[in-house]
Amino acid sequence: MVFIPVNDGNFHWYLIVIDFIQKEVVYLDSSPSDSRKEMRMRSVKTLKLYMETLLQHQSFYNYQRTPKPLVSKYTIHISEGLKIQNANSNDCGAWVIMWMVDEGSRLRIALDLAMNPGNILKEMVKKRAEDWVQTLTGDDGGEN
């Protein structure tokens, strides 16, 4: 997943989540606006095209056979039934942050990427994480 906070007109934030597994783009907005809906959907479609173009670059792939995601073909899912912010409140940014860290999803994604069997740097990441924990805790791993 890729989380993209979007600023609308320098006065409102909403979140776009690109889900590569479900092949969908999720639109999360704490203050939906009928008057701004068309413009926001145009921004979502532009972000889909931009992300697809970005992901076509070979530097993202170790192997030629890795399929490149066609984000422009992903469906747009507009989340319904979300709690919305109070009228005249300025907490849309807080809503975006809350959605980005909900249920530890960012941590889970980072761990999945780091510990993936295909990650050629997996052992180095694991060792550095262990060293960092040791530095924080002063624990030498019981090797005394």
Coordinates of N, CA, C and O in Angstrom, one line a residue:
M1 N 0.8 -1.2 0.0 CA 0.0 0.0 0.0 C 0.9 1.2 0.0 O 1.9 1.2 0.6
V2 N 0.4 2.2 -0.7 CA 1.0 3.6 -0.6 C 0.0 4.5 -0.1 O -1.2 4.6 -0.6
F3 N 0.4 5.3 0.9 CA -0.5 6.3 1.5 C -0.1 7.7 0.9 O 1.0 8.1 1.1
I4 N -1.1 8.4 0.4 CA -0.8 9.7 -0.2 C -1.7 10.8 0.4 O -2.9 10.8 0.0
P5 N -1.2 11.6 1.3 CA -2.1 12.7 1.8 C -2.1 13.8 0.7 O -1.1 14.1 0.1
V6 N -3.3 14.3 0.5 CA -3.6 15.3 -0.6 C -4.1 16.5 0.1 O -5.1 16.5 0.8
N7 N -3.6 17.7 -0.3 CA -4.1 19.0 0.2 C -5.0 19.6 -0.9 O -4.5 19.7 -2.1
D8 N -6.2 19.9 -0.6 CA -7.1 20.5 -1.5 C -7.2 22.0 -1.2 O -7.8 22.4 -0.2
G9 N -6.7 22.8 -2.1 CA -6.8 24.2 -2.0 C -6.2 24.9 -0.9 O -6.6 26.0 -0.5
N10 N -5.2 24.3 -0.2 CA -4.6 24.8 0.9 C -5.5 25.0 2.1 O -5.2 25.8 3.0
F11 N -6.6 24.2 2.2 CA -7.5 24.4 3.3 C -8.1 23.0 3.8 O -8.7 23.0 4.8
H12 N -7.8 21.9 3.1 CA -8.4 20.6 3.5 C -7.5 19.5 3.0 O -6.9 19.5 2.0
W13 N -7.4 18.5 3.9 CA -6.6 17.3 3.6 C -7.5 16.1 3.5 O -8.4 16.0 4.3
Y14 N -7.2 15.2 2.5 CA -7.8 13.9 2.4 C -6.7 12.9 2.1 O -5.6 13.3 1.8
L15 N -7.1 11.6 2.1 CA -6.1 10.6 1.9 C -6.5 9.7 0.8 O -7.6 9.3 0.6
I16 N -5.4 9.4 0.0 CA -5.6 8.4 -1.1 C -4.7 7.2 -0.7 O -3.5 7.4 -0.3
V17 N -5.2 6.0 -0.7 CA -4.5 4.8 -0.5 C -4.5 3.9 -1.7 O -5.5 3.6 -2.2
I18 N -3.3 3.6 -2.2 CA -3.2 2.7 -3.4 C -2.9 1.3 -2.8 O -1.9 1.1 -2.2
D19 N -3.8 0.4 -3.0 CA -3.7 -1.0 -2.5 C -3.4 -1.9 -3.7 O -4.2 -2.1 -4.6
F20 N -2.1 -2.3 -3.8 CA -1.6 -3.1 -4.9 C -2.1 -4.5 -4.9 O -2.1 -5.2 -5.9
I21 N -2.5 -5.0 -3.7 CA -3.1 -6.4 -3.6 C -4.5 -6.4 -4.1 O -4.9 -7.3 -4.9
Q22 N -5.3 -5.5 -3.6 CA -6.7 -5.4 -4.0 C -6.9 -4.8 -5.4 O -8.0 -4.8 -6.0
K23 N -5.9 -4.1 -5.9 CA -5.9 -3.4 -7.1 C -7.0 -2.3 -7.1 O -7.9 -2.3 -8.0
E24 N -6.9 -1.5 -6.1 CA -7.9 -0.4 -6.0 C -7.2 0.8 -5.3 O -6.2 0.7 -4.7
V25 N -7.9 1.9 -5.6 CA -7.4 3.2 -5.0 C -8.6 3.6 -4.0 O -9.7 3.8 -4.5
V26 N -8.2 3.8 -2.8 CA -9.2 4.1 -1.8 C -9.1 5.6 -1.5 O -8.1 6.2 -1.2
Y27 N -10.3 6.3 -1.5 CA -10.4 7.7 -1.2 C -11.0 7.9 0.2 O -12.2 7.4 0.4
L28 N -10.3 8.5 1.1 CA -10.8 8.7 2.5 C -10.9 10.2 2.7 O -9.9 10.9 2.6
D29 N -12.0 10.7 3.1 CA -12.2 12.1 3.3 C -13.1 12.4 4.5 O -14.2 11.9 4.6
S30 N -12.6 13.1 5.4 CA -13.3 13.4 6.7 C -14.3 14.5 6.5 O -15.1 14.8 7.4
S31 N -14.3 15.2 5.4 CA -15.2 16.3 5.1 C -15.6 16.3 3.6 O -15.2 17.1 2.8
P32 N -16.4 15.3 3.2 CA -16.8 15.2 1.7 C -17.5 16.5 1.3 O -18.3 17.0 2.1
S33 N -17.3 16.9 0.1 CA -17.9 18.1 -0.3 C -18.5 17.9 -1.7 O -17.7 17.6 -2.7
D34 N -19.8 18.1 -1.9 CA -20.4 18.0 -3.2 C -19.8 19.0 -4.2 O -19.6 18.7 -5.4
S35 N -19.5 20.2 -3.7 CA -18.9 21.2 -4.6 C -17.5 21.0 -5.0 O -17.0 21.5 -6.0
R36 N -16.8 20.1 -4.2 CA -15.4 19.9 -4.6 C -15.2 18.4 -5.1 O -14.0 18.0 -5.4
K37 N -16.2 17.6 -5.1 CA -16.1 16.2 -5.4 C -15.5 16.0 -6.8 O -14.6 15.2 -6.9
E38 N -15.9 16.7 -7.8 CA -15.4 16.5 -9.2 C -13.9 16.8 -9.2 O -13.1 16.0 -9.8
M39 N -13.5 17.9 -8.6 CA -12.1 18.3 -8.6 C -11.3 17.2 -7.8 O -10.2 16.9 -8.3
R40 N -11.8 16.7 -6.7 CA -11.0 15.8 -5.9 C -10.9 14.4 -6.7 O -9.8 13.8 -6.7
M41 N -11.9 14.0 -7.4 CA -11.9 12.8 -8.2 C -10.9 13.0 -9.4 O -10.2 12.0 -9.7
R42 N -10.8 14.2 -9.9 CA -9.8 14.4 -11.0 C -8.4 14.3 -10.4 O -7.5 13.7 -11.0
S43 N -8.2 14.8 -9.2 CA -6.9 14.6 -8.5 C -6.6 13.2 -8.3 O -5.4 12.7 -8.4
V44 N -7.6 12.4 -7.9 CA -7.3 10.9 -7.6 C -6.9 10.3 -8.9 O -5.9 9.5 -9.0
K45 N -7.6 10.6 -10.0 CA -7.3 10.0 -11.3 C -5.9 10.4 -11.8 O -5.1 9.6 -12.3
T46 N -5.5 11.7 -11.5 CA -4.2 12.2 -11.9 C -3.1 11.4 -11.1 O -2.1 11.0 -11.6
L47 N -3.4 11.2 -9.8 CA -2.4 10.5 -8.9 C -2.3 9.0 -9.4 O -1.2 8.5 -9.4
K48 N -3.4 8.4 -9.9 CA -3.3 7.1 -10.4 C -2.3 7.0 -11.6 O -1.4 6.2 -11.7
L49 N -2.5 8.0 -12.5 CA -1.6 8.0 -13.7 C -0.1 8.3 -13.3 O 0.8 7.7 -13.9
Y50 N 0.0 9.2 -12.4 CA 1.4 9.6 -12.0 C 2.1 8.4 -11.3 O 3.2 8.1 -11.6
M51 N 1.4 7.7 -10.4 CA 1.9 6.5 -9.8 C 2.3 5.4 -10.8 O 3.3 4.8 -10.7
E52 N 1.4 5.2 -11.7 CA 1.7 4.2 -12.8 C 2.9 4.5 -13.6 O 3.8 3.7 -13.8
T53 N 3.0 5.8 -13.9 CA 4.2 6.3 -14.7 C 5.5 6.1 -13.9 O 6.5 5.6 -14.3
L54 N 5.4 6.4 -12.6 CA 6.6 6.3 -11.7 C 7.0 4.8 -11.6 O 8.2 4.5 -11.7
L55 N 6.0 3.9 -11.4 CA 6.3 2.5 -11.2 C 6.7 1.8 -12.5 O 7.0 0.6 -12.4
Q56 N 6.7 2.4 -13.6 CA 7.1 1.8 -14.9 C 8.7 1.8 -15.0 O 9.2 1.1 -15.8
H57 N 9.3 2.6 -14.1 CA 10.8 2.8 -14.2 C 11.4 1.5 -13.7 O 11.1 0.9 -12.7
Q58 N 12.4 1.0 -14.5 CA 13.1 -0.3 -14.2 C 13.8 -0.3 -12.8 O 14.0 -1.3 -12.2
S59 N 14.1 0.9 -12.3 CA 14.8 0.9 -11.0 C 14.0 0.3 -9.8 O 14.6 0.0 -8.8
F60 N 12.7 0.1 -10.0 CA 11.9 -0.4 -9.0 C 11.9 -2.0 -8.9 O 11.3 -2.6 -8.1
Y61 N 12.6 -2.6 -9.9 CA 12.4 -4.0 -10.1 C 13.8 -4.7 -10.2 O 14.7 -4.2 -10.9
N62 N 13.9 -5.8 -9.5 CA 15.2 -6.6 -9.6 C 15.2 -7.5 -10.9 O 16.2 -7.9 -11.3
Y63 N 14.0 -7.9 -11.3 CA 13.9 -8.9 -12.4 C 13.1 -8.3 -13.5 O 12.1 -7.6 -13.3
Q64 N 13.4 -8.7 -14.7 CA 12.7 -8.2 -15.9 C 11.3 -8.7 -15.9 O 10.4 -8.1 -16.4
R65 N 11.1 -9.9 -15.3 CA 9.7 -10.5 -15.4 C 8.7 -10.0 -14.4 O 7.6 -10.4 -14.4
T66 N 9.2 -9.2 -13.5 CA 8.3 -8.6 -12.4 C 7.2 -7.8 -13.1 O 7.5 -6.9 -13.9
P67 N 5.9 -8.1 -12.9 CA 4.9 -7.3 -13.6 C 4.8 -5.9 -13.0 O 4.9 -5.7 -11.8
K68 N 4.6 -5.0 -13.8 CA 4.5 -3.6 -13.4 C 3.1 -3.3 -13.2 O 2.2 -3.5 -14.1
P69 N 2.7 -2.7 -12.1 CA 1.3 -2.4 -11.8 C 0.7 -1.4 -12.7 O 1.3 -0.4 -13.0
L70 N -0.5 -1.7 -13.2 CA -1.2 -0.7 -14.1 C -2.2 0.0 -13.2 O -3.4 -0.3 -13.2
V71 N -1.7 0.9 -12.4 CA -2.6 1.6 -11.4 C -3.7 2.4 -12.1 O -4.8 2.5 -11.5
S72 N -3.5 2.8 -13.3 CA -4.6 3.6 -14.0 C -5.8 2.7 -14.2 O -6.9 3.2 -14.3
K73 N -5.7 1.4 -14.1 CA -6.8 0.5 -14.3 C -7.5 0.1 -13.0 O -8.5 -0.6 -12.9
Y74 N -6.8 0.5 -11.9 CA -7.4 0.1 -10.5 C -8.7 0.9 -10.3 O -8.9 2.0 -10.8
T75 N -9.7 0.2 -9.7 CA -10.9 0.9 -9.4 C -10.7 1.9 -8.2 O -9.9 1.7 -7.4
I76 N -11.6 2.9 -8.3 CA -11.6 3.9 -7.2 C -12.7 3.5 -6.2 O -13.8 3.4 -6.6
H77 N -12.3 3.3 -5.0 CA -13.3 3.0 -3.9 C -13.4 4.2 -3.0 O -12.5 4.7 -2.4
I78 N -14.6 4.8 -3.0 CA -14.9 5.9 -2.2 C -15.5 5.4 -0.9 O -16.6 4.8 -0.9
S79 N -14.8 5.5 0.2 CA -15.3 4.9 1.5 C -16.5 5.6 2.0 O -16.5 6.9 2.1
E80 N -17.5 4.9 2.2 CA -18.8 5.4 2.7 C -18.9 5.1 4.2 O -18.3 4.1 4.7
G81 N -19.7 5.9 4.9 CA -19.9 5.6 6.3 C -18.8 5.9 7.3 O -18.8 5.5 8.4
L82 N -17.8 6.7 6.8 CA -16.8 7.1 7.7 C -17.3 8.2 8.7 O -18.2 8.9 8.3
K83 N -16.7 8.2 9.8 CA -16.9 9.3 10.7 C -16.4 10.5 10.0 O -15.4 10.5 9.4
I84 N -17.1 11.6 10.2 CA -16.7 12.9 9.5 C -16.4 13.9 10.6 O -17.0 13.9 11.7
Q85 N -15.5 14.8 10.3 CA -15.2 15.9 11.2 C -16.3 16.8 11.4 O -17.2 16.9 10.6
N86 N -16.3 17.5 12.5 CA -17.4 18.5 12.8 C -17.3 19.7 11.9 O -16.2 20.0 11.4
A87 N -18.4 20.2 11.6 CA -18.5 21.4 10.7 C -17.6 22.5 11.3 O -17.6 22.7 12.6
N88 N -16.9 23.3 10.5 CA -16.1 24.4 10.9 C -14.9 23.9 11.8 O -14.3 24.7 12.5
S89 N -14.5 22.6 11.7 CA -13.3 22.2 12.5 C -12.1 22.2 11.5 O -12.3 22.1 10.3
N90 N -11.0 22.2 12.1 CA -9.7 22.2 11.3 C -8.9 20.9 11.5 O -7.7 21.0 11.5
D91 N -9.6 19.8 11.8 CA -8.8 18.6 12.2 C -8.7 17.6 11.1 O -8.4 16.4 11.3
C92 N -8.9 18.0 9.8 CA -8.8 17.1 8.7 C -7.4 16.4 8.6 O -7.3 15.2 8.3
G93 N -6.3 17.1 8.9 CA -5.0 16.6 8.9 C -4.9 15.5 10.0 O -4.2 14.5 9.7
A94 N -5.5 15.7 11.1 CA -5.4 14.6 12.2 C -6.2 13.4 11.7 O -5.7 12.3 12.0
W95 N -7.3 13.5 11.0 CA -8.0 12.4 10.5 C -7.1 11.6 9.5 O -7.0 10.4 9.5
V96 N -6.4 12.3 8.6 CA -5.5 11.7 7.6 C -4.4 10.9 8.4 O -4.1 9.7 8.1
I97 N -3.8 11.5 9.4 CA -2.7 10.8 10.2 C -3.3 9.6 10.8 O -2.7 8.5 10.8
M98 N -4.5 9.7 11.4 CA -5.1 8.6 12.1 C -5.4 7.4 11.1 O -5.1 6.3 11.4
W99 N -5.8 7.7 9.9 CA -6.1 6.7 8.9 C -4.7 6.0 8.5 O -4.7 4.8 8.2
M100 N -3.7 6.8 8.4 CA -2.4 6.3 8.0 C -1.8 5.3 9.0 O -1.0 4.4 8.7
V101 N -2.0 5.5 10.3 CA -1.4 4.6 11.3 C -2.4 3.7 11.9 O -2.1 2.9 12.8
D102 N -3.7 3.6 11.4 CA -4.7 2.8 12.0 C -4.3 1.3 12.0 O -3.7 0.8 11.0
E103 N -4.5 0.7 13.1 CA -4.2 -0.8 13.3 C -2.8 -1.2 12.9 O -2.5 -2.3 12.5
G104 N -1.8 -0.2 13.0 CA -0.4 -0.6 12.8 C -0.1 -1.0 11.4 O 0.8 -1.6 11.1
S105 N -1.0 -0.5 10.4 CA -0.8 -1.0 9.0 C 0.6 -0.5 8.5 O 1.2 -1.3 7.7
R106 N 1.0 0.6 8.8 CA 2.3 1.1 8.3 C 3.5 0.2 8.8 O 4.3 -0.2 8.1
L107 N 3.4 -0.1 10.1 CA 4.4 -1.0 10.7 C 4.4 -2.4 10.1 O 5.4 -3.0 9.7
R108 N 3.2 -2.9 9.9 CA 3.0 -4.2 9.3 C 3.6 -4.3 7.9 O 4.3 -5.2 7.5
I109 N 3.3 -3.2 7.1 CA 3.9 -3.1 5.7 C 5.4 -3.1 5.8 O 6.1 -3.8 5.0
A110 N 6.0 -2.3 6.7 CA 7.4 -2.2 6.8 C 8.0 -3.6 7.2 O 9.0 -4.0 6.6
L111 N 7.4 -4.3 8.1 CA 7.9 -5.6 8.5 C 7.8 -6.6 7.4 O 8.7 -7.4 7.2
D112 N 6.6 -6.6 6.7 CA 6.5 -7.5 5.6 C 7.5 -7.3 4.5 O 8.1 -8.3 4.0
L113 N 7.8 -6.1 4.2 CA 8.9 -5.8 3.2 C 10.2 -6.2 3.7 O 11.0 -6.8 3.0
A114 N 10.6 -5.8 4.9 CA 11.9 -6.1 5.4 C 12.1 -7.6 5.6 O 13.2 -8.1 5.3
M115 N 11.1 -8.4 6.0 CA 11.3 -9.8 6.3 C 10.9 -10.7 5.1 O 10.9 -11.9 5.2
N116 N 10.5 -10.2 4.0 CA 10.1 -10.9 2.8 C 11.3 -11.8 2.4 O 12.4 -11.4 2.3
P117 N 11.0 -13.1 2.1 CA 12.1 -14.0 1.7 C 12.8 -13.6 0.5 O 14.0 -13.9 0.3
G118 N 12.2 -12.8 -0.4 CA 12.8 -12.3 -1.6 C 13.7 -11.0 -1.3 O 14.4 -10.6 -2.3
N119 N 13.7 -10.5 -0.1 CA 14.5 -9.3 0.2 C 16.0 -9.8 0.4 O 16.3 -10.4 1.4
I120 N 16.8 -9.4 -0.5 CA 18.2 -9.8 -0.5 C 19.0 -9.1 0.7 O 20.0 -9.6 1.1
L121 N 18.4 -8.1 1.3 CA 19.0 -7.4 2.4 C 18.4 -7.8 3.8 O 18.6 -7.2 4.8
K122 N 17.5 -8.8 3.7 CA 16.8 -9.3 4.9 C 17.7 -9.5 6.1 O 17.4 -9.0 7.2
E123 N 18.8 -10.2 6.0 CA 19.6 -10.5 7.1 C 20.3 -9.3 7.7 O 20.5 -9.1 8.9
M124 N 20.7 -8.4 6.8 CA 21.3 -7.1 7.2 C 20.3 -6.3 8.0 O 20.6 -5.7 9.1
V125 N 19.1 -6.2 7.5 CA 18.0 -5.4 8.2 C 17.8 -6.0 9.6 O 17.7 -5.3 10.6
K126 N 17.7 -7.4 9.6 CA 17.5 -8.0 10.9 C 18.6 -7.8 11.9 O 18.3 -7.5 13.1
K127 N 19.8 -7.8 11.4 CA 21.0 -7.6 12.3 C 21.0 -6.2 12.8 O 21.2 -5.9 14.0
R128 N 20.7 -5.2 11.9 CA 20.7 -3.8 12.4 C 19.6 -3.5 13.4 O 19.8 -2.8 14.3
A129 N 18.4 -4.2 13.2 CA 17.3 -4.0 14.1 C 17.7 -4.6 15.5 O 17.4 -3.9 16.5
E130 N 18.3 -5.7 15.5 CA 18.8 -6.3 16.7 C 19.8 -5.4 17.4 O 19.8 -5.2 18.6
D131 N 20.8 -4.9 16.7 CA 21.8 -4.0 17.2 C 21.1 -2.7 17.8 O 21.5 -2.2 18.9
W132 N 20.1 -2.2 17.1 CA 19.4 -1.0 17.6 C 18.7 -1.3 18.9 O 18.8 -0.5 19.8
V133 N 18.0 -2.4 19.0 CA 17.3 -2.8 20.2 C 18.3 -2.9 21.3 O 18.1 -2.5 22.5
Q134 N 19.5 -3.5 21.1 CA 20.5 -3.7 22.1 C 21.0 -2.4 22.6 O 21.2 -2.2 23.8
T135 N 21.2 -1.4 21.7 CA 21.6 -0.1 22.0 C 20.6 0.6 22.9 O 20.9 1.2 23.9
L136 N 19.3 0.4 22.6 CA 18.2 1.0 23.4 C 18.1 0.4 24.8 O 17.9 1.1 25.8
T137 N 18.2 -0.9 24.9 CA 18.0 -1.6 26.1 C 19.2 -1.9 26.9 O 19.1 -2.2 28.1
G138 N 20.4 -1.8 26.3 CA 21.6 -2.2 27.0 C 21.8 -3.7 27.1 O 22.7 -4.1 27.8
D139 N 20.9 -4.4 26.5 CA 20.9 -5.9 26.6 C 21.9 -6.4 25.5 O 21.8 -6.1 24.4
D140 N 22.8 -7.3 26.0 CA 23.8 -7.8 25.1 C 23.4 -9.2 24.5 O 24.2 -9.9 23.9
G141 N 22.1 -9.5 24.7 CA 21.6 -10.7 24.1 C 21.9 -12.0 24.9 O 21.8 -13.1 24.5
G142 N 22.4 -11.8 26.2 CA 22.7 -12.9 27.1 C 24.0 -13.5 26.8 O 24.2 -14.7 27.1
E143 N 24.9 -12.8 26.1 CA 26.2 -13.4 25.7 C 27.3 -13.2 26.8 O 28.4 -13.4 26.6
N144 N 26.9 -12.7 28.0 CA 27.9 -12.4 29.1 C 28.2 -13.7 29.8 O 27.5 -14.4 30.3

